[in-house]
mmCIF file of C-alpha atoms and ligand atoms in Angstrom:
data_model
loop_
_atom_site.group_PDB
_atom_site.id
_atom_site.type_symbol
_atom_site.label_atom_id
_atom_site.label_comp_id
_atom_site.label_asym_id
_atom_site.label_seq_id
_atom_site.Cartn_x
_atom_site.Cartn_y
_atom_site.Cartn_z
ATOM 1 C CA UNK A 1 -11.696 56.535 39.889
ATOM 2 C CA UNK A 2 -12.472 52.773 39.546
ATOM 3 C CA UNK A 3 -14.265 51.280 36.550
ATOM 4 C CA UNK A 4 -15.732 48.303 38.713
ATOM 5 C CA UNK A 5 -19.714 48.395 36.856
ATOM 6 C CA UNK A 6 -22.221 49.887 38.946
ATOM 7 C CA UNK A 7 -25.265 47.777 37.509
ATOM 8 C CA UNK A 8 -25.600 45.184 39.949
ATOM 9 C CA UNK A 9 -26.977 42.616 36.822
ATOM 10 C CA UNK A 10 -23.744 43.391 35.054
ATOM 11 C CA UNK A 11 -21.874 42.733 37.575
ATOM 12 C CA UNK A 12 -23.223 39.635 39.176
ATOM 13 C CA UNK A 13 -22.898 38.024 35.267
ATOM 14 C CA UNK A 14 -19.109 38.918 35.159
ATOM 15 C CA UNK A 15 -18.322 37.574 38.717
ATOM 16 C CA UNK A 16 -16.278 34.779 38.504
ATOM 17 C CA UNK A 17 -16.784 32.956 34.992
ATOM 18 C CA UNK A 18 -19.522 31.554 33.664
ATOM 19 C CA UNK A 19 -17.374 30.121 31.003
ATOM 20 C CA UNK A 20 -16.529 27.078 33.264
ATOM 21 C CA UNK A 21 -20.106 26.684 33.692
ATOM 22 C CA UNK A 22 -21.341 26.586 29.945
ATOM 23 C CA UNK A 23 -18.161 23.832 29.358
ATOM 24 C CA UNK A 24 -21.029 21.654 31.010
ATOM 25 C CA UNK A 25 -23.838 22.987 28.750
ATOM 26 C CA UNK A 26 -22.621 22.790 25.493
ATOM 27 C CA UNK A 27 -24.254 18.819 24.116
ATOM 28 C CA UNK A 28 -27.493 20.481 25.185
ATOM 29 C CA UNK A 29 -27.076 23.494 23.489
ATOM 30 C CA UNK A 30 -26.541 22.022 20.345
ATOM 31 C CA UNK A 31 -29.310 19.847 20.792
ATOM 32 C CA UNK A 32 -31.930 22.680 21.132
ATOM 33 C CA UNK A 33 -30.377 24.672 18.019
ATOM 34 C CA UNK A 34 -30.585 21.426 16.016
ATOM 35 C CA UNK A 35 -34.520 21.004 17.239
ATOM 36 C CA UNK A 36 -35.532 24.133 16.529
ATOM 37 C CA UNK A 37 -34.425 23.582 12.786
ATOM 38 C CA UNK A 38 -32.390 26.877 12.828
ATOM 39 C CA UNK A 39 -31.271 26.987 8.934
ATOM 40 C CA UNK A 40 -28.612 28.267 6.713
ATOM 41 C CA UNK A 41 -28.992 32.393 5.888
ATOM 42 C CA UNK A 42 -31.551 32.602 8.981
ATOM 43 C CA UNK A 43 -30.961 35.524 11.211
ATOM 44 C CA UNK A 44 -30.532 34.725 14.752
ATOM 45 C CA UNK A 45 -30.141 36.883 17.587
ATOM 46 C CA UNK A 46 -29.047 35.004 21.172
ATOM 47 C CA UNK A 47 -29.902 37.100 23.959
ATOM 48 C CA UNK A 48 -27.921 36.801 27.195
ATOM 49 C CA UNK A 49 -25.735 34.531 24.875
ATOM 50 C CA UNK A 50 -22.857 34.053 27.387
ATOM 51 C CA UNK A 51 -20.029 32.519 25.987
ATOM 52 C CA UNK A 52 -22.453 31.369 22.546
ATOM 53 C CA UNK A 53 -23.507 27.889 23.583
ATOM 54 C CA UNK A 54 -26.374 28.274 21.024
ATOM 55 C CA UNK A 55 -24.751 31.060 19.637
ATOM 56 C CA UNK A 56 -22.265 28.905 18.292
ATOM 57 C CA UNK A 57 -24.621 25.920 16.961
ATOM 58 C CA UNK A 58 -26.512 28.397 14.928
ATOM 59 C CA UNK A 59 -23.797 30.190 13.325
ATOM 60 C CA UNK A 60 -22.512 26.218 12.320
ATOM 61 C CA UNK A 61 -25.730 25.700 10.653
ATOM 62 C CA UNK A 62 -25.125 28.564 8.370
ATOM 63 C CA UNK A 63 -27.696 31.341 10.446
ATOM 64 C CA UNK A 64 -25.865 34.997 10.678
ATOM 65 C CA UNK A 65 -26.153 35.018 14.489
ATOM 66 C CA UNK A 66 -25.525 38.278 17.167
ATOM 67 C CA UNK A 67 -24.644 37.525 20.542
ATOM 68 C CA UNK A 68 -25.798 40.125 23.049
ATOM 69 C CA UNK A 69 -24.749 39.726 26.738
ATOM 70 C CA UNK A 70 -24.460 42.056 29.666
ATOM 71 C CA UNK A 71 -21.253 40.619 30.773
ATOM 72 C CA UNK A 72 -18.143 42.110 28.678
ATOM 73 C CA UNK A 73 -16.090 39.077 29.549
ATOM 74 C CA UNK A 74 -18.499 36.692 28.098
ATOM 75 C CA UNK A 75 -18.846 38.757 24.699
ATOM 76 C CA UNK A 76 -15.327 38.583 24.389
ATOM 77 C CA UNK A 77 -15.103 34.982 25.440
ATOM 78 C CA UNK A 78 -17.788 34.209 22.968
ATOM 79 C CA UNK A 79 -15.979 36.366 19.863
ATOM 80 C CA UNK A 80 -12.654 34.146 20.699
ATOM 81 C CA UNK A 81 -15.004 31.293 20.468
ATOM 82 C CA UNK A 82 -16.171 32.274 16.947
ATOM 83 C CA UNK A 83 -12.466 33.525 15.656
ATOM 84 C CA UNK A 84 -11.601 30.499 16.536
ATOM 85 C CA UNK A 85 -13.838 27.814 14.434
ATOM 86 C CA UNK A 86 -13.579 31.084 11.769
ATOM 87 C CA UNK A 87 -17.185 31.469 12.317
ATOM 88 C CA UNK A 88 -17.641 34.884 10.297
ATOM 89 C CA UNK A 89 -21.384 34.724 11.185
ATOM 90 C CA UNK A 90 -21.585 35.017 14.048
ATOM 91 C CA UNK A 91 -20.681 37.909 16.614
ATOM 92 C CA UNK A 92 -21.249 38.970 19.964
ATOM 93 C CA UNK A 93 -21.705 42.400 21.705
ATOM 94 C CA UNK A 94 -22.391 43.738 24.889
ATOM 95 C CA UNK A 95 -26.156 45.123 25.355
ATOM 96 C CA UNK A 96 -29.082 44.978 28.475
ATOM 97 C CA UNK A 97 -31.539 42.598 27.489
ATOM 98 C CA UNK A 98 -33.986 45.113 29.167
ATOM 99 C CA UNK A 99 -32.999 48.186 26.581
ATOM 100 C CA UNK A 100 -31.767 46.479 23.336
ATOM 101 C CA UNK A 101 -31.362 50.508 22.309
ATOM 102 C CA UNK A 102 -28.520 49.648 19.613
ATOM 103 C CA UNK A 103 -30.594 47.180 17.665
ATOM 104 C CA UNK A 104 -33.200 47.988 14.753
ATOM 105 C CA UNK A 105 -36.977 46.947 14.611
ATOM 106 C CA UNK A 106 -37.373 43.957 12.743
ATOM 107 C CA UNK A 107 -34.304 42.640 12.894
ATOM 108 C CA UNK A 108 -34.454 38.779 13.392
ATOM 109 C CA UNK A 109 -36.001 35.569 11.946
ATOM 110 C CA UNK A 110 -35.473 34.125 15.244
ATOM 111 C CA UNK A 111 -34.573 35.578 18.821
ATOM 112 C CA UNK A 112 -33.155 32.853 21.431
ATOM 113 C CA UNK A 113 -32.802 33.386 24.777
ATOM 114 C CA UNK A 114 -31.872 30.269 26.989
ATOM 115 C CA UNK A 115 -31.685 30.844 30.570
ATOM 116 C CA UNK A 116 -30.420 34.359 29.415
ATOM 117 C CA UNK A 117 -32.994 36.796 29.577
ATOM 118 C CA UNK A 118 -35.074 35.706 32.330
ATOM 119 C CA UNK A 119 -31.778 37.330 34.306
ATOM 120 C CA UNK A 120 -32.499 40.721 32.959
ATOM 121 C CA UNK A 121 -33.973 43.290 35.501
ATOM 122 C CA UNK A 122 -37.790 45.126 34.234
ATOM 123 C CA UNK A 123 -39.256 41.824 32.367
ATOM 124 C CA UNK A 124 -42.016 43.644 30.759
ATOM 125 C CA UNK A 125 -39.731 45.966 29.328
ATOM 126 C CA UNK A 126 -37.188 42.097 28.473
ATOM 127 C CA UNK A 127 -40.459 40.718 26.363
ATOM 128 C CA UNK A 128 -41.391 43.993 24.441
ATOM 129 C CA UNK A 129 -37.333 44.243 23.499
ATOM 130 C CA UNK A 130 -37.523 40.463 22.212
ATOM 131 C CA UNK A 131 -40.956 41.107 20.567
ATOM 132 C CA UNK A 132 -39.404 44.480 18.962
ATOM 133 C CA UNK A 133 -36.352 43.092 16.796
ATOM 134 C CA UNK A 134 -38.218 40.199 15.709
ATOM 135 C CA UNK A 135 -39.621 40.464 12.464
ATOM 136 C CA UNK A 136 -42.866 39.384 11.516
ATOM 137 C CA UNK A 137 -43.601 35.922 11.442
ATOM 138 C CA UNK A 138 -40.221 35.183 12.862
ATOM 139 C CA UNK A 139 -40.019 33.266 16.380
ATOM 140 C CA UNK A 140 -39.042 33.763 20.062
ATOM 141 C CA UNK A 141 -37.655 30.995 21.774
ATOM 142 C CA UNK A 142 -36.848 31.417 25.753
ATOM 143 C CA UNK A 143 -35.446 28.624 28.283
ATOM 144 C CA UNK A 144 -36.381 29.728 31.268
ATOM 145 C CA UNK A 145 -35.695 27.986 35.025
ATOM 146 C CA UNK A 146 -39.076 26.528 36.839
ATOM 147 C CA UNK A 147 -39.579 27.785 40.426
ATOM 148 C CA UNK A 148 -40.171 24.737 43.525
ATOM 149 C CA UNK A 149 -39.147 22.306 40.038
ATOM 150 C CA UNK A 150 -37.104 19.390 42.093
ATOM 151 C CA UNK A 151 -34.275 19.320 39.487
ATOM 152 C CA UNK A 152 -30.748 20.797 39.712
ATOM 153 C CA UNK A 153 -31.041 24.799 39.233
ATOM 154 C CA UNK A 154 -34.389 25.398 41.440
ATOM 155 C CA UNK A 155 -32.718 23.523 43.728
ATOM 156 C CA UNK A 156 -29.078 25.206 43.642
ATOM 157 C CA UNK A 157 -31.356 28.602 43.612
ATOM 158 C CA UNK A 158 -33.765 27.703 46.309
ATOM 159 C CA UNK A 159 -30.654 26.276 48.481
ATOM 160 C CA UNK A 160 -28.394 29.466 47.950
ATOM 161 C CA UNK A 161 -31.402 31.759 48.605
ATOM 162 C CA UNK A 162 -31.780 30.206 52.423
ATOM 163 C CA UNK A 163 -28.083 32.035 52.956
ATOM 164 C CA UNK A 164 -28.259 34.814 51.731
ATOM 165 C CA UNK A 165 -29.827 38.296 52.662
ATOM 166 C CA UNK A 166 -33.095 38.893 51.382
ATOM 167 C CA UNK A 167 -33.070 40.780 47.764
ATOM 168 C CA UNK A 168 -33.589 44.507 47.685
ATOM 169 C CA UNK A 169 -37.402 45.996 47.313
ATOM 170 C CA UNK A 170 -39.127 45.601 44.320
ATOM 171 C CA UNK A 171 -36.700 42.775 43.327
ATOM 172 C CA UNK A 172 -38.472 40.596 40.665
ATOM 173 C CA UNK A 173 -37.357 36.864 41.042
ATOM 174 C CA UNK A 174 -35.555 35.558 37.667
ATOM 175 C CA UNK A 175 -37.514 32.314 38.435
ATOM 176 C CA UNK A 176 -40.845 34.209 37.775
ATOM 177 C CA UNK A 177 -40.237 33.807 34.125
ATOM 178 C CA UNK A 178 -40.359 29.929 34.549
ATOM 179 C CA UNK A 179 -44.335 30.554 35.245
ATOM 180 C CA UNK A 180 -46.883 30.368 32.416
ATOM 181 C CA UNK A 181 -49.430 32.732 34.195
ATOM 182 C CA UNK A 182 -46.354 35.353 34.015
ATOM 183 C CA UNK A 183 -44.665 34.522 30.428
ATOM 184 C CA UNK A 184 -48.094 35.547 29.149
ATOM 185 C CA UNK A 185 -48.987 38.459 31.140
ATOM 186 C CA UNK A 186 -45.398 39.734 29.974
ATOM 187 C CA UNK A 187 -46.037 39.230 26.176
ATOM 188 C CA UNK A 188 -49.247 39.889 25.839
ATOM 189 C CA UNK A 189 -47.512 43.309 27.361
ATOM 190 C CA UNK A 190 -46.038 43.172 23.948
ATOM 191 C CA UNK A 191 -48.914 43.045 21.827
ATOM 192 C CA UNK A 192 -48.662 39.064 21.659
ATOM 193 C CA UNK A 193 -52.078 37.200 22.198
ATOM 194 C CA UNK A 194 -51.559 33.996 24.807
ATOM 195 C CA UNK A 195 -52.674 31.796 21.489
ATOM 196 C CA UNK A 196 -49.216 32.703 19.926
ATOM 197 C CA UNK A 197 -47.725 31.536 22.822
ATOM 198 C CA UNK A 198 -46.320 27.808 23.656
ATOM 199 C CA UNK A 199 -44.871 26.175 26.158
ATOM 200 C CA UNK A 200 -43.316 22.838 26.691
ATOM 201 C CA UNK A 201 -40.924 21.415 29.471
ATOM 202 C CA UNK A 202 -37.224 20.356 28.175
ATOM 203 C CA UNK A 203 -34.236 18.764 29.892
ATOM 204 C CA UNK A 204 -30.642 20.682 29.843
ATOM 205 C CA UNK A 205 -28.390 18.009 30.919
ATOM 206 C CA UNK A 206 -25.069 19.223 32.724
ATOM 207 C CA UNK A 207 -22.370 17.209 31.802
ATOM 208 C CA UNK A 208 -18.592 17.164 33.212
ATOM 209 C CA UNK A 209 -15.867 14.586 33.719
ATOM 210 C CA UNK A 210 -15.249 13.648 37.330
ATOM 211 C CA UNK A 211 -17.456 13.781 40.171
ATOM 212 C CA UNK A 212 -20.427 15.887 41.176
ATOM 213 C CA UNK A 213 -18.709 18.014 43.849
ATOM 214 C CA UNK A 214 -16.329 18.639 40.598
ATOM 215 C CA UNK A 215 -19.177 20.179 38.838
ATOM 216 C CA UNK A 216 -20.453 21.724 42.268
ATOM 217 C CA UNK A 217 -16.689 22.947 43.000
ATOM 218 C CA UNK A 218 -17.261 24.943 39.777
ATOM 219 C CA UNK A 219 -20.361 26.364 40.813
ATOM 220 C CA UNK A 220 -18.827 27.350 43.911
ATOM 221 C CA UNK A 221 -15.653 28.774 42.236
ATOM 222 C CA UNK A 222 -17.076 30.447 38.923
ATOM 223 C CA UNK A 223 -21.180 30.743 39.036
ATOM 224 C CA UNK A 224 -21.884 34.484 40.016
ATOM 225 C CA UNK A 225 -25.057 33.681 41.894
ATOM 226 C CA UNK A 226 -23.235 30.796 43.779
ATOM 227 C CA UNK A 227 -19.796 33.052 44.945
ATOM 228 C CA UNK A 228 -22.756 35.206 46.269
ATOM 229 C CA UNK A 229 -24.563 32.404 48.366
ATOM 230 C CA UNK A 230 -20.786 31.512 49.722
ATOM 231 C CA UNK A 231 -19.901 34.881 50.381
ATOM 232 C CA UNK A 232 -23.350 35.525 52.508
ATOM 233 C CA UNK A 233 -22.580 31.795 54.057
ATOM 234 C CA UNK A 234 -19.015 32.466 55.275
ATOM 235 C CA UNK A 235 -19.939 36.012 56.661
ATOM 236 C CA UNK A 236 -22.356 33.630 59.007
ATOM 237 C CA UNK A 237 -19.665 30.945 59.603
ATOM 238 C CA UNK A 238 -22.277 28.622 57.710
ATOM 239 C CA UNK A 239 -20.036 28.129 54.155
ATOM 240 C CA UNK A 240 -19.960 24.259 55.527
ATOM 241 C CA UNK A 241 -23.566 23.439 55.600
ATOM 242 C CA UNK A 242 -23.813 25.475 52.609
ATOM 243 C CA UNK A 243 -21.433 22.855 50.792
ATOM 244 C CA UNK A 244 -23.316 19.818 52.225
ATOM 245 C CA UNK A 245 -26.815 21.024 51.414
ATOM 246 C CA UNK A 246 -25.458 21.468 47.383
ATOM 247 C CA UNK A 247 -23.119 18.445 47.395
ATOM 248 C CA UNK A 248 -26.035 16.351 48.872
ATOM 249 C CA UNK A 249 -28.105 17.836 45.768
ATOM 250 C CA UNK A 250 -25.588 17.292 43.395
ATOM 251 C CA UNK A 251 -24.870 13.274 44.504
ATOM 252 C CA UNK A 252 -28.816 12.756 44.550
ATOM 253 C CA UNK A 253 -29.452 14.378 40.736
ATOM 254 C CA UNK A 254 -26.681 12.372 39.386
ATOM 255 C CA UNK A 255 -27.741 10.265 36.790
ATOM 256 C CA UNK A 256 -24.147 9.067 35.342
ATOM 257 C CA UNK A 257 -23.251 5.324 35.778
ATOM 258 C CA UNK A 258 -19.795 5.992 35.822
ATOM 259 C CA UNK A 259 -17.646 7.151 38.852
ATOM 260 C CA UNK A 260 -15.373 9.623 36.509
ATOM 261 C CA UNK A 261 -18.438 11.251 35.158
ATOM 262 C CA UNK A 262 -21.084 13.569 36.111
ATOM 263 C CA UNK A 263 -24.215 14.412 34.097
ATOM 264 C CA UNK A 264 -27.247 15.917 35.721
ATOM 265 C CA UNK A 265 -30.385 16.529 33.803
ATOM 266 C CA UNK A 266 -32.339 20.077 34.701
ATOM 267 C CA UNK A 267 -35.837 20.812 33.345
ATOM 268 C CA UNK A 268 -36.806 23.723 32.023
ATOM 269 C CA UNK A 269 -39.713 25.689 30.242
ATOM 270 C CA UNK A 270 -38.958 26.176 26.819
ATOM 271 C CA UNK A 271 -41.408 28.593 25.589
ATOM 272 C CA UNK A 272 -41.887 30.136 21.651
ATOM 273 C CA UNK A 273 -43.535 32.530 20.618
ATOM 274 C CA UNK A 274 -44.858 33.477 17.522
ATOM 275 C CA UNK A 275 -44.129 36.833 16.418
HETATM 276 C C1 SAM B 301 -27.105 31.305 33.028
HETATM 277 S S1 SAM B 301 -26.212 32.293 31.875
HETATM 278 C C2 SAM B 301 -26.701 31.555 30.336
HETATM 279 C C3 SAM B 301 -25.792 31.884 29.196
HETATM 280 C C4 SAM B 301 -26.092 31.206 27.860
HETATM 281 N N1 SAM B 301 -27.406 31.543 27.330
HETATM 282 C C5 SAM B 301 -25.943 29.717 27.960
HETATM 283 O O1 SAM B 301 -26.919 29.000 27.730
HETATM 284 O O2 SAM B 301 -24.823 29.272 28.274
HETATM 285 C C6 SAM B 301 -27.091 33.818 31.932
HETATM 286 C C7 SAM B 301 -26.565 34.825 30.948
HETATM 287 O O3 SAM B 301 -27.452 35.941 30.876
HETATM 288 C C8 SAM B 301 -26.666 37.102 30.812
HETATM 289 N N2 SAM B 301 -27.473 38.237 31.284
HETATM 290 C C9 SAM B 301 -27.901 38.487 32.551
HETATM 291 N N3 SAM B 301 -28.597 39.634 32.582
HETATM 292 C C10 SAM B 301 -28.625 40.120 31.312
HETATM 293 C C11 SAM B 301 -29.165 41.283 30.710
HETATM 294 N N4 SAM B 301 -29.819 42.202 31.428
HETATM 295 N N5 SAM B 301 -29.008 41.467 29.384
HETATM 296 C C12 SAM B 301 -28.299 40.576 28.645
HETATM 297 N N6 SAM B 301 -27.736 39.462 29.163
HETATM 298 C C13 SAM B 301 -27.894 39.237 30.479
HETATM 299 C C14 SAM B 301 -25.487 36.787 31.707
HETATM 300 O O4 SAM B 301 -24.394 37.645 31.523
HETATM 301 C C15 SAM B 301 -25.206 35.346 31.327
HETATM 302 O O5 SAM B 301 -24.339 35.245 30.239
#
């Protein structure tokens, strides 16, 4: 009998590997941790960590951080990150953002989920999990992808979408956490009134050496939700207009001056919470 998961959100995250992708990510990451002042003997729980691009960040700054990811090949990716610097703090385990069943009430100072969560299926059930292990007074911070925004991921998931077969029925859009309207409808779900809640647009800038159809080549190679596109492309003989449409986008968002460099700036809506 195979093993191959049956949960179509596991199994979309450990498609290809998203490691290559968060390579790109990591100067922003940092960034945000440093921002939101995360502090030595904080507890810090990342949520649909990947391979700990703020994971890792935190646990520097002295925070006792917990990963949690669906995809078993990015918890392990992220542990070898943290062996590696001999990061003791901070660990990472598999676990649905959706059903965090294997953590306690209370648990965290601060919960961060950057472009993590907002991938989980059931989002009403995703904000009462984030409100539950955060202790009193503590903090939720979520980056979260803007629908129709002109900048690199909309674009990448607006593009792909055009190729691909409609999603099944009942199918909540990821990008309908990138809306105020919903981000409040879905905490106040949680017992959280909309004056707790904040919200701000950031950039996440993508950075990689060589060109942008290097960066989009990794996209296309290692980015679950961009294998997909391809796949649904190719099975319509259309993988080439696929590739122009993205490596148009990716030349036009490039903001690097130099011709073996690549950095494109994404916004985002960063929201926090106050628990
Ligand atoms: C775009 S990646 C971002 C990863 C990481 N936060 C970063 O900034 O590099 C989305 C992540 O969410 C994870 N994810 C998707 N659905 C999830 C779920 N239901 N529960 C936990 N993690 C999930 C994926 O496995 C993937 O690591």
């Amino acid at each position: 009998m195979s093993d191959a998961p049956t949960n179509p959100n596991k199994a979309l995250w450990e498609k290809g590997d998203f490691t290559r992708i968060a390579e790109s990510m990591r100067e922003s990451g940092e960034t945000l941790i440093e921002d939101l002042g995360i502090s030595e003997g904080q507890t810090v729980l990342d949520l649909g960590c990947g391979d700990g691009t703020t994971a890792l960040p935190a646990a520097r700054r002295g925070a006792n951080v917990l990963g949690v990811d669906i995809a078993s090949n990015l918890v392990a990716a992220g542990n070898r990150r943290a062996e590696s610097e001999g990061l003791s703090n901070c660990r990472f385990q598999e676990g649905d953002a959706s059903d965090l069943n294997a953590l306690a009430d209370d648990s965290f100072d601060v919960v961060v989920s950057i472009f993590g969560a907002m991938f989980a299926p059931k989002p009403f059930d995703v904000a009462k999990e984030m409100v539950r292990v955060t202790r009193p007074s503590g903090t939720v911070v979520m980056g979260n992808w803007i629908p129709n925004d002109p900048t690199l991921v909309a674009q990448i998931l607006r593009i792909s979408s055009a190729y691909s077969p409609p999603p099944p029925e009942g199918f909540i859009s990821p990008m309908t956490w990138g809306v105020e309207d919903n981000v409040i409808e879905r905490f106040a779900g949680a017992g959280v009134p909309e004056e707790k809640i904040a919200f701000e647009r950031d950039t996440y800038t993508f950075r990689c050496p060589g060109a942008p159809a290097e960066l989009l080549a990794r996209f296309r190679t290692y980015y679950g939700p961009t294998m997909n596109a391809f796949e649904a492309a190719a099975a319509h003989g259309r993988e080439a207009d696929l590739q122009a449409e993205l490596e148009a986008l990716f030349n036009a968002q490039n903001a690097s001056q130099s011709d073996d460099a690549t950095s494109i700036p994404a916004t985002f809506l960063r929201v926090t919470v106050a628990v």
